[in-house]
Amino acid sequence: MRNLERVVKSRCVSLEVKNRGSGSRHLGIGKNSPVQKSGIRKSKTSRWRALALILLNLFMIAHIIQWRIMGKTVSPIEPSETMYTLQQGAINAGFIFFSLAILATLIFGRFVCGWGCHILALQDFCGWMLKKIGLTPKPFRSRLLVYVPLIGALYMFVWPTVYRFFTKPETERLIPKFTNHLVTTSFWETFPSVAVAIPFLFICGFMTVYFLGQKGFCTYACPYGGFFGLADKFSPGKIRVTDACNQCGHCTATCTSNVVVHAEVKQYGMVVDPGCMKCMDCVSVCPNDALYFGFGKPTLLVPKSNAIKRNYSVTWSEEIVGAVVFLGSFLAVRGVYALVPFLMALGCATITTFLTLKTWRLFKANELSFYRFNLKSSGRIRKVGWAFVAFSVAWVGLNVHSGWIRYHEYLGDRAFQKIQIPDELALAQKDPAPWLSPIERENILEGKKHFQTASTFGLFANREALSKLAWFEYLSGDAEQSVALLGQAAARQKGQGKALSLYYRGTILNRLGRYEQAQLSLDEALAQRSDLILARQEKGESLWQLGRREEAISVWSDAVQRNPHLVLANNQLAGAERTLARFQEASVHENKADQSTPDNPHFHWMIGLRLQNLGMTELAEKHFQRAIQLDPQFQLRRGNSPQ
């Protein structure tokens, strides 16, 4: 009888409550949950969400293993891959996933963030570990930094298209023609190395939680969250409330998205904060089962109210200082040593901002704590406070040092971009000095100075700066140093970058007459990128100089088969066939070369120099004379070309 009475009482709710709250009652999310010491029920959905995130990470590991075993796999299911779709027209799995995720967010809200993000999984894991040792992450609340994710998203996905719109030639499409890149053999090519990925995950998945609170990276750094948060404002799917709510605050205390749930549902009848990631913990712990997920008005159609007063962690003056510090830190670390990726730089900048503002307040305030540690008491900084200062100084100092290195890398790169001499012309002979203008000589000296400073005082070697410094050394006349630097760069590079460094190294070795070493370097380049036709041309030259003429002809023929319009390779084949008295074949290749040769004196001179290096003097002379016809000033250069 008593059981029947309890059932009847549980059904005795108002019609409005029954209609609005039926969603959660059917799900039964919060019923029979055990109660913690705090008096708040344990969330049942947290276990299901943890399972979903664990399965997600296992799937990612399986994806990598499958690629390693089979050599090819589905392209990375990573939102950042969308950049290659917009900029190159490459349809990949990341673009499809990101598009579907945004569409799902427009309908259901930010479920993808809460249930399907590996970075969030790390943040939740960190938060769980901190609570196990008695440390509850406290949210850092900022008025300005919350806009960083959206700005980051616009920079990643919108700005490149806008820039292309204003700078592209009229004949080019705004978005290149779409091509299928759903399957790839270079799965890791767009990701940082493991040596970078580990600190990246530690900073973005753990340190941001420790300093900024749970989901600190999501709140202040994640560019994908910038779009998801915007889409959430249009979503009809929200956490909503019935009249059974008694404002106990259990929902807010449980929320790991740092949303003031009880205040928002009281004011709006639903959660309107775009930071809500639909973890469903608030629904599960509600003692009255008053919260539920349901559909109704989106945030944009709900009148704004000033009734909810937010307690921010910093004053407006500190906000402005923090914004400046954030920007400075981001610019300092992004791309430094060609190692720090965009997202990692955002994570580093948020931590730098927090530490700077916290340290500043430590010296101004009479009392200050961090977690359960009293950093300052009665105007006196305690030992733990000085330890905090030491860590802050070390972290900020590392940022400043990175900024100084990045400054020199930037100036060195700017000098590199000002070099106008074509690579083909510079590499046509051992000493490119005759082709350099006074301005280029100044830029070479300037670039060398900055790159050498960055290399000398940097904590790590910059593989991209090494290859550029190598080019400066070659143009300066130090080919041996250039070869050494290109070898160092190639050892640190992968994919196309490695292939190009090995190609340039092999080419310079050819000019130095070290043909066997050149061939080995060029073979390594082709192992990285078999489609690097320039390396095939150079390899043919190495073989020809080593007396392996039929092999050289075979390599040049392969290059021409891949691209019939190669002027140099066709000329090399013409000269080779003529040397072997196969005049008919020589004539065919010479005609093909002439059809594709531009009437440019520098180009003809470059072809002449390359053929002269191979001993094909008759054909070389033809191009020298054509260059002189086009520009009589080239007659003065005859004395500078090797005989």
XYZ file of C-alpha atoms in Angstrom:
643
model
C 0.000 0.000 0.000
C 2.842 2.377 0.899
C 4.599 1.564 -2.367
C 1.416 2.442 -4.236
C 1.170 5.692 -2.279
C 4.749 6.611 -3.215
C 4.022 5.914 -6.862
C 0.892 8.075 -6.755
C 2.794 10.903 -5.085
C 5.554 10.721 -7.668
C 2.916 11.219 -10.346
C 1.277 14.147 -8.589
C 2.984 16.933 -10.472
C 1.436 19.848 -12.241
C 0.504 19.436 -15.884
C 3.155 22.030 -16.821
C 5.894 20.183 -14.948
C 4.825 16.899 -16.468
C 4.881 18.280 -19.979
C 8.191 20.117 -19.623
C 9.980 17.504 -17.586
C 8.958 14.356 -19.379
C 12.253 14.210 -21.275
C 14.394 13.484 -18.245
C 11.842 11.178 -16.663
C 11.760 8.955 -19.685
C 15.568 8.880 -19.743
C 15.714 8.181 -16.022
C 19.166 9.744 -15.899
C 19.161 10.900 -12.320
C 17.184 8.234 -10.511
C 18.682 6.008 -7.821
C 22.085 7.685 -8.050
C 24.293 7.242 -4.944
C 24.820 10.325 -2.775
C 28.328 11.713 -2.106
C 29.567 13.185 1.175
C 28.754 16.624 -0.172
C 25.104 15.625 -0.364
C 25.170 15.723 -4.165
C 24.252 12.590 -6.066
C 26.961 11.002 -8.164
C 26.462 11.470 -11.870
C 25.622 8.289 -13.715
C 26.194 9.881 -17.106
C 29.807 10.687 -16.220
C 30.569 6.974 -16.416
C 28.924 6.652 -19.816
C 30.739 9.724 -21.060
C 34.050 8.422 -19.733
C 33.401 5.160 -21.576
C 32.613 7.066 -24.780
C 35.838 9.082 -24.500
C 37.910 5.976 -23.728
C 36.451 4.220 -26.777
C 37.215 7.327 -28.839
C 40.885 7.209 -27.849
C 41.052 3.464 -28.486
C 39.581 4.074 -31.933
C 42.251 6.706 -32.614
C 44.990 4.278 -31.577
C 43.471 1.553 -33.773
C 43.369 4.019 -36.677
C 47.103 4.691 -36.341
C 47.946 0.988 -35.976
C 45.913 0.129 -39.079
C 47.799 2.798 -41.054
C 51.179 1.533 -39.831
C 50.321 -2.040 -40.816
C 48.599 -1.438 -44.148
C 50.456 1.678 -45.300
C 47.288 3.617 -46.084
C 44.113 4.515 -44.264
C 41.266 6.997 -43.997
C 42.642 10.533 -43.779
C 42.818 12.040 -40.258
C 39.399 12.636 -38.703
C 40.597 15.969 -37.378
C 38.807 19.332 -37.864
C 42.050 21.108 -38.784
C 42.131 19.077 -42.019
C 39.294 21.354 -43.198
C 41.939 23.981 -43.977
C 43.263 21.796 -46.805
C 39.753 21.439 -48.203
C 39.213 25.200 -48.290
C 42.708 26.090 -49.514
C 43.501 23.151 -51.814
C 40.113 21.592 -52.556
C 41.111 18.317 -50.876
C 37.976 16.568 -49.587
C 39.109 14.587 -46.552
C 37.610 12.829 -43.548
C 38.398 15.777 -41.258
C 36.346 18.159 -43.397
C 33.389 15.756 -43.480
C 33.556 15.203 -39.716
C 33.814 18.931 -38.940
C 30.895 19.741 -41.250
C 28.690 17.057 -39.691
C 29.751 18.135 -36.189
C 28.747 21.752 -36.841
C 25.440 20.590 -38.332
C 24.796 18.381 -35.294
C 25.635 21.294 -32.985
C 23.124 23.504 -34.803
C 20.450 20.976 -33.819
C 21.511 19.349 -30.557
C 24.059 21.766 -29.105
C 27.682 20.984 -28.203
C 27.350 17.229 -27.671
C 30.355 16.574 -29.931
C 32.586 18.610 -27.619
C 31.401 16.839 -24.495
C 31.307 13.294 -25.828
C 33.690 13.125 -28.795
C 36.887 15.153 -28.238
C 40.221 13.594 -27.256
C 41.577 16.869 -25.831
C 38.504 17.178 -23.616
C 39.112 13.588 -22.503
C 42.582 14.592 -21.328
C 41.192 17.636 -19.533
C 38.557 15.552 -17.772
C 41.205 12.995 -16.823
C 43.390 15.747 -15.368
C 40.441 17.185 -13.440
C 39.631 13.729 -12.080
C 43.240 13.166 -10.959
C 43.429 16.571 -9.283
C 40.246 15.867 -7.334
C 41.677 12.514 -6.256
C 44.529 14.363 -4.520
C 42.201 16.933 -3.023
C 42.602 19.725 -5.578
C 39.436 20.993 -7.253
C 40.207 23.104 -10.349
C 38.764 26.599 -9.988
C 37.569 28.272 -13.199
C 39.459 31.345 -14.337
C 36.801 33.731 -15.665
C 37.791 36.391 -18.203
C 35.655 38.792 -20.232
C 38.034 39.109 -23.199
C 39.838 35.789 -23.544
C 36.562 33.966 -24.228
C 36.677 35.479 -27.722
C 40.019 33.828 -28.521
C 38.468 30.547 -29.791
C 36.228 32.339 -32.306
C 39.074 34.597 -33.458
C 41.256 31.511 -33.832
C 38.559 29.745 -35.856
C 38.145 32.714 -38.190
C 41.914 32.882 -38.646
C 42.178 29.166 -39.460
C 39.151 28.662 -41.674
C 37.935 32.038 -42.970
C 40.925 34.362 -43.283
C 42.813 32.230 -45.887
C 39.785 32.322 -48.196
C 39.308 36.071 -47.670
C 42.994 36.681 -48.377
C 42.812 34.524 -51.495
C 39.744 36.455 -52.665
C 41.712 39.720 -52.733
C 45.045 38.370 -53.999
C 44.285 35.532 -56.420
C 44.626 36.023 -60.200
C 41.298 36.471 -61.980
C 41.746 33.162 -63.784
C 41.957 31.150 -60.544
C 39.000 29.814 -58.576
C 38.314 31.110 -55.072
C 38.184 27.532 -53.800
C 40.239 25.091 -55.902
C 38.538 22.237 -57.715
C 37.582 19.517 -55.254
C 39.598 16.302 -55.271
C 39.206 13.070 -53.314
C 41.611 12.752 -50.378
C 39.563 10.426 -48.183
C 42.359 7.848 -48.223
C 45.986 8.712 -47.516
C 49.358 7.045 -47.228
C 50.797 10.022 -45.306
C 48.548 9.930 -42.253
C 50.945 11.785 -39.928
C 52.190 14.340 -42.450
C 50.005 17.202 -41.180
C 50.579 16.399 -37.488
C 53.513 17.453 -35.301
C 56.149 14.888 -34.415
C 55.694 12.681 -31.359
C 58.353 14.758 -29.583
C 56.096 17.809 -30.028
C 52.774 16.001 -29.576
C 53.611 14.888 -26.026
C 54.258 18.396 -24.590
C 51.360 19.688 -26.714
C 48.944 17.253 -25.067
C 50.436 17.912 -21.629
C 50.074 21.690 -21.964
C 46.639 21.729 -23.613
C 45.178 18.741 -21.792
C 46.650 19.096 -18.292
C 48.308 22.443 -17.552
C 45.340 24.443 -18.834
C 43.084 22.559 -16.415
C 45.437 23.041 -13.474
C 45.680 26.793 -13.980
C 42.443 27.761 -15.764
C 39.963 25.211 -14.454
C 38.183 22.275 -16.053
C 37.864 22.642 -19.816
C 40.207 25.637 -19.651
C 41.553 24.894 -23.119
C 38.016 24.593 -24.515
C 37.031 27.928 -22.987
C 40.027 30.049 -23.922
C 41.947 28.386 -26.747
C 40.102 25.788 -28.858
C 39.324 27.295 -32.305
C 36.902 24.492 -33.153
C 34.985 25.402 -30.020
C 34.752 28.924 -31.420
C 32.510 27.657 -34.219
C 30.722 25.133 -32.005
C 29.937 27.830 -29.440
C 28.534 30.062 -32.170
C 26.450 27.208 -33.606
C 25.133 26.407 -30.125
C 23.407 29.792 -30.000
C 21.203 28.672 -32.908
C 20.520 25.228 -31.475
C 17.010 24.363 -30.214
C 18.504 21.535 -28.147
C 19.171 22.768 -24.604
C 19.310 21.712 -20.990
C 15.897 22.840 -19.758
C 14.080 22.938 -16.423
C 10.705 22.120 -14.940
C 8.918 23.744 -12.006
C 10.369 21.065 -9.737
C 13.641 23.025 -9.464
C 14.275 24.346 -5.938
C 17.570 26.158 -6.748
C 19.700 23.773 -4.680
C 22.731 24.473 -6.879
C 23.798 20.845 -7.224
C 23.853 21.283 -11.001
C 26.260 24.220 -10.884
C 28.511 22.474 -8.371
C 28.732 19.433 -10.649
C 29.112 21.182 -14.005
C 32.608 20.750 -15.435
C 31.912 23.294 -18.188
C 31.945 26.106 -15.587
C 28.328 27.058 -16.323
C 26.198 28.671 -13.592
C 23.388 26.236 -14.340
C 20.990 26.967 -11.473
C 21.010 30.717 -12.177
C 20.512 30.329 -15.929
C 17.630 27.873 -15.685
C 15.956 30.133 -13.137
C 16.310 33.193 -15.349
C 15.758 31.664 -18.788
C 14.191 28.267 -18.195
C 17.203 26.706 -19.891
C 20.995 26.864 -20.099
C 22.024 29.575 -22.572
C 25.793 29.609 -21.966
C 27.458 28.444 -25.232
C 30.127 26.829 -23.080
C 27.648 24.099 -22.082
C 28.946 20.880 -23.663
C 25.913 18.751 -22.851
C 27.836 16.439 -20.532
C 24.453 15.782 -18.838
C 25.971 15.627 -15.342
C 23.646 18.392 -14.163
C 20.630 16.374 -15.312
C 21.900 13.268 -13.575
C 22.607 14.854 -10.172
C 19.429 16.929 -9.877
C 17.679 15.651 -6.717
C 14.258 16.634 -8.081
C 14.804 15.406 -11.648
C 13.963 18.959 -12.680
C 16.525 19.213 -15.473
C 16.234 17.543 -18.850
C 17.484 17.837 -22.394
C 14.780 19.062 -24.732
C 13.960 21.212 -27.728
C 12.542 24.712 -27.743
C 13.655 28.276 -28.326
C 17.339 28.722 -29.190
C 19.506 31.135 -27.232
C 19.217 33.838 -29.881
C 15.453 34.098 -29.379
C 15.648 34.428 -25.601
C 15.726 38.051 -24.314
C 18.972 38.871 -22.572
C 18.960 39.707 -18.888
C 21.403 41.372 -16.530
C 19.957 39.552 -13.554
C 22.796 37.015 -13.517
C 25.909 38.681 -12.169
C 29.119 36.963 -13.202
C 32.078 37.000 -10.858
C 35.138 37.544 -13.020
C 38.627 36.612 -11.875
C 40.227 39.866 -13.017
C 39.440 43.573 -13.177
C 39.029 45.437 -16.458
C 42.548 46.865 -16.251
C 43.887 43.353 -15.704
C 41.777 42.148 -18.645
C 43.499 44.624 -20.957
C 46.946 43.739 -19.636
C 46.055 40.063 -19.980
C 44.972 40.512 -23.595
C 48.291 42.191 -24.425
C 50.239 39.455 -22.628
C 48.232 36.776 -24.442
C 48.948 38.283 -27.850
C 52.633 38.745 -27.066
C 53.008 35.199 -25.773
C 51.155 33.740 -28.748
C 53.353 35.588 -31.248
C 56.462 34.617 -29.282
C 55.908 30.871 -29.253
C 53.884 30.180 -32.385
C 56.124 28.467 -34.917
C 59.296 29.004 -32.884
C 61.967 26.502 -33.963
C 59.373 25.409 -36.570
C 57.994 23.207 -33.783
C 55.136 24.884 -31.908
C 51.810 24.473 -33.759
C 48.932 26.949 -33.678
C 46.821 25.194 -31.026
C 49.793 24.625 -28.737
C 50.699 28.317 -29.002
C 47.158 29.234 -27.935
C 47.411 26.915 -24.935
C 50.802 28.340 -23.936
C 49.500 31.900 -24.246
C 46.548 31.251 -21.925
C 48.849 29.837 -19.260
C 51.285 32.746 -19.643
C 48.413 35.190 -19.228
C 47.172 33.487 -16.063
C 50.639 33.276 -14.488
C 51.426 36.907 -15.295
C 48.187 38.219 -13.788
C 48.394 35.918 -10.763
C 51.996 36.924 -10.047
C 51.132 40.604 -10.445
C 48.280 40.212 -7.973
C 50.549 38.286 -5.604
C 52.707 41.374 -5.146
C 49.736 43.750 -4.864
C 47.289 41.874 -2.626
C 47.564 41.253 1.107
C 46.050 37.777 0.860
C 46.209 35.343 -2.043
C 45.695 31.631 -2.376
C 45.918 29.054 -5.140
C 43.982 25.846 -4.567
C 44.539 25.068 -0.869
C 47.901 26.823 -0.786
C 48.257 30.255 0.818
C 50.645 32.109 -1.459
C 50.499 35.266 0.617
C 49.171 35.885 4.090
C 49.003 39.141 6.072
C 51.020 40.908 3.392
C 53.861 38.353 3.538
C 54.668 36.029 0.648
C 55.068 32.479 1.940
C 57.536 29.853 0.706
C 54.931 28.279 -1.549
C 54.256 31.761 -2.906
C 57.915 32.221 -3.802
C 57.862 28.785 -5.442
C 54.901 29.983 -7.507
C 56.826 33.142 -8.430
C 59.864 31.070 -9.436
C 57.748 28.894 -11.719
C 56.048 31.943 -13.213
C 59.372 33.680 -13.865
C 60.767 30.528 -15.487
C 57.677 30.081 -17.680
C 57.421 33.735 -18.696
C 61.193 33.895 -19.170
C 60.990 30.934 -21.536
C 58.289 32.818 -23.441
C 60.471 35.920 -23.667
C 63.441 33.872 -24.864
C 61.228 32.150 -27.453
C 60.022 35.557 -28.598
C 63.607 36.760 -29.049
C 64.500 33.657 -31.066
C 61.300 33.984 -33.086
C 62.190 37.623 -33.810
C 65.504 36.589 -35.372
C 63.849 33.722 -37.240
C 61.291 36.144 -38.644
C 63.894 38.680 -39.799
C 66.009 35.917 -41.304
C 63.002 34.590 -43.175
C 62.097 38.086 -44.376
C 65.600 38.496 -45.804
C 65.258 35.077 -47.432
C 62.018 36.108 -49.135
C 63.772 39.135 -50.670
C 66.267 36.988 -52.605
C 65.236 37.216 -56.260
C 67.799 35.034 -58.051
C 66.067 31.921 -59.480
C 67.245 28.677 -57.897
C 67.911 27.113 -61.302
C 70.254 29.947 -62.278
C 72.070 29.987 -58.926
C 72.601 26.217 -59.096
C 73.781 26.223 -62.708
C 77.406 26.686 -61.623
C 79.509 26.265 -58.503
C 79.743 29.980 -57.718
C 76.503 31.970 -58.116
C 78.168 35.265 -57.111
C 78.122 36.807 -60.635
C 74.321 36.755 -60.617
C 73.835 38.510 -57.271
C 72.841 42.171 -57.080
C 74.241 44.457 -54.337
C 70.840 44.455 -52.595
C 70.751 40.658 -52.605
C 74.235 40.523 -51.118
C 73.038 42.771 -48.268
C 69.980 40.577 -47.700
C 72.167 37.468 -47.646
C 74.437 38.954 -44.966
C 71.434 40.164 -42.966
C 69.650 36.823 -43.195
C 72.765 34.873 -42.221
C 73.258 37.078 -39.167
C 69.724 36.536 -37.872
C 69.590 32.807 -38.576
C 73.008 32.268 -36.994
C 71.924 34.194 -33.884
C 68.784 32.068 -33.587
C 70.832 28.908 -34.114
C 73.518 29.861 -31.584
C 71.228 30.907 -28.737
C 68.184 28.734 -29.464
C 67.284 25.735 -27.341
C 66.464 23.617 -30.396
C 67.513 23.524 -34.041
C 65.010 24.998 -36.498
C 64.916 22.603 -39.456
C 63.365 25.196 -41.758
C 65.829 27.903 -40.756
C 68.712 25.460 -41.289
C 67.755 24.891 -44.924
C 67.400 28.644 -45.511
C 70.719 29.340 -43.816
C 72.223 26.661 -46.069
C 70.961 28.567 -49.113
C 72.483 31.788 -47.791
C 75.807 29.972 -47.325
C 75.710 28.640 -50.875
C 74.945 32.059 -52.317
C 77.807 33.466 -50.218
C 80.212 31.017 -51.863
C 80.547 28.481 -49.025
C 79.151 25.397 -50.753
C 80.732 22.981 -48.240
C 78.981 24.618 -45.289
C 75.753 24.623 -47.282
C 76.020 20.860 -47.843
C 76.603 20.282 -44.118
C 73.616 22.420 -43.080
C 71.307 20.764 -45.613
C 72.292 17.384 -44.177
C 71.419 18.596 -40.675
C 68.097 19.979 -41.903
C 67.176 16.760 -43.729
C 67.890 14.717 -40.594
C 65.213 16.716 -38.758
C 62.649 16.936 -41.564
C 60.107 14.587 -43.079
C 58.110 14.322 -46.283
C 58.461 17.065 -48.861
C 60.717 19.262 -46.718
C 63.193 16.413 -46.262
C 63.059 15.567 -49.973
C 63.815 19.161 -50.989
C 66.755 19.493 -48.587
C 68.229 16.257 -49.927
C 67.644 17.422 -53.504
C 69.457 20.728 -52.959
C 72.247 18.909 -51.135
C 72.664 16.478 -54.028
C 72.603 19.307 -56.559
C 75.333 21.267 -54.775
C 77.411 18.094 -54.417
C 77.143 17.688 -58.183
C 78.533 21.204 -58.656
C 81.383 20.324 -56.305
C 82.187 17.248 -58.390
C 81.305 14.783 -55.612
C 79.037 12.739 -57.839
C 78.773 9.520 -55.823
C 77.685 11.415 -52.698
C 75.318 13.463 -54.852
C 73.698 10.321 -56.227
C 73.140 8.929 -52.725
C 71.530 12.179 -51.568
C 69.302 12.328 -54.646
C 68.246 8.701 -54.187
C 67.211 9.545 -50.621
C 65.225 12.518 -51.931
C 63.400 10.297 -54.427
C 62.695 7.768 -51.676
C 60.848 10.543 -49.854
C 59.091 11.925 -52.931
C 59.209 9.775 -56.057
C 57.451 12.567 -57.989
C 60.336 15.026 -57.475
C 61.356 15.193 -61.134
C 64.112 17.753 -60.528
C 65.908 15.133 -58.444
C 65.729 12.706 -61.385
C 67.348 15.282 -63.661
C 70.168 15.794 -61.171
C 70.583 12.060 -60.618
C 71.036 11.636 -64.363
C 73.823 14.223 -64.223
C 75.565 12.321 -61.412
C 75.403 9.079 -63.388
C 76.644 10.761 -66.564
C 79.638 12.247 -64.787
C 80.417 8.839 -63.259
C 80.554 7.356 -66.750
C 77.304 5.375 -66.365
C 75.837 6.924 -69.462
C 73.099 4.429 -70.341
C 71.813 4.637 -66.767
C 71.824 8.421 -67.028
C 69.834 8.275 -70.267
C 67.355 5.901 -68.607
C 66.845 8.293 -65.664
C 66.402 11.318 -67.943
C 63.991 9.345 -70.143
C 61.937 8.451 -67.071
C 61.770 12.147 -66.124
C 60.592 13.082 -69.627
C 57.952 10.357 -69.566
C 56.592 11.874 -66.370
C 56.673 15.386 -67.874
C 57.287 15.612 -71.668
C 57.824 19.398 -71.446
C 60.981 19.296 -69.319
C 63.366 21.585 -71.176
C 66.565 20.634 -69.355
C 65.948 16.864 -69.401
C 65.130 16.923 -73.124
C 68.296 18.933 -73.799
C 70.315 16.514 -71.685
C 68.887 13.587 -73.643
C 69.631 15.383 -76.917
C 73.231 15.979 -75.861
C 73.616 12.405 -74.605
C 72.229 10.854 -77.785
C 74.458 13.129 -79.877
C 77.506 12.072 -77.859
C 76.631 8.440 -78.598
C 76.145 9.257 -82.307
C 72.411 8.570 -82.188
C 71.568 11.714 -84.102
C 67.939 10.902 -84.975
C 66.986 10.409 -81.339
C 68.979 13.520 -80.454
C 67.033 15.583 -82.987
C 63.682 14.430 -81.549
C 64.603 15.493 -78.013
C 66.151 18.757 -79.178
C 62.959 19.696 -81.028
C 60.854 18.882 -77.948
C 63.118 21.065 -75.839
C 62.988 23.978 -78.283
C 59.170 23.881 -78.318
C 59.037 24.406 -74.544
C 61.989 26.777 -74.076
C 60.954 30.344 -73.173
C 62.701 33.193 -74.967
C 64.407 34.372 -71.815
C 68.154 35.089 -71.887
C 68.659 33.923 -68.289
C 66.902 30.646 -69.013
C 68.996 29.970 -72.137
C 72.168 30.838 -70.235
C 71.226 28.472 -67.428
C 70.607 25.628 -69.920
C 73.938 26.394 -71.579
C 75.797 26.214 -68.261
C 74.174 22.920 -67.305
C 74.984 21.328 -70.669
C 78.525 22.700 -70.552
C 79.015 21.023 -67.151
C 78.202 17.702 -68.845
C 80.622 18.265 -71.693
C 77.821 18.785 -74.229
C 79.559 21.895 -75.562
C 77.973 22.081 -79.012
C 74.444 22.154 -77.656
C 75.527 24.458 -74.833
C 76.944 26.950 -77.308
C 73.600 27.080 -79.109
C 71.910 28.315 -75.925
C 74.723 30.745 -75.076
C 74.384 32.350 -78.494
C 70.596 32.568 -78.176
C 70.966 34.309 -74.799
C 73.381 36.827 -76.340
C 70.949 37.457 -79.207
C 68.184 38.216 -76.718
C 70.441 40.369 -74.517
C 73.864 41.433 -75.865
C 74.998 42.162 -72.291
C 75.388 38.407 -71.834
C 78.461 38.543 -74.088
C 80.273 40.030 -71.083
C 79.438 36.941 -69.027
C 81.313 34.529 -71.297
C 84.426 35.060 -69.242
C 82.552 34.181 -66.037
C 81.184 30.863 -67.260
C 83.336 27.791 -66.648
C 85.085 26.475 -69.720
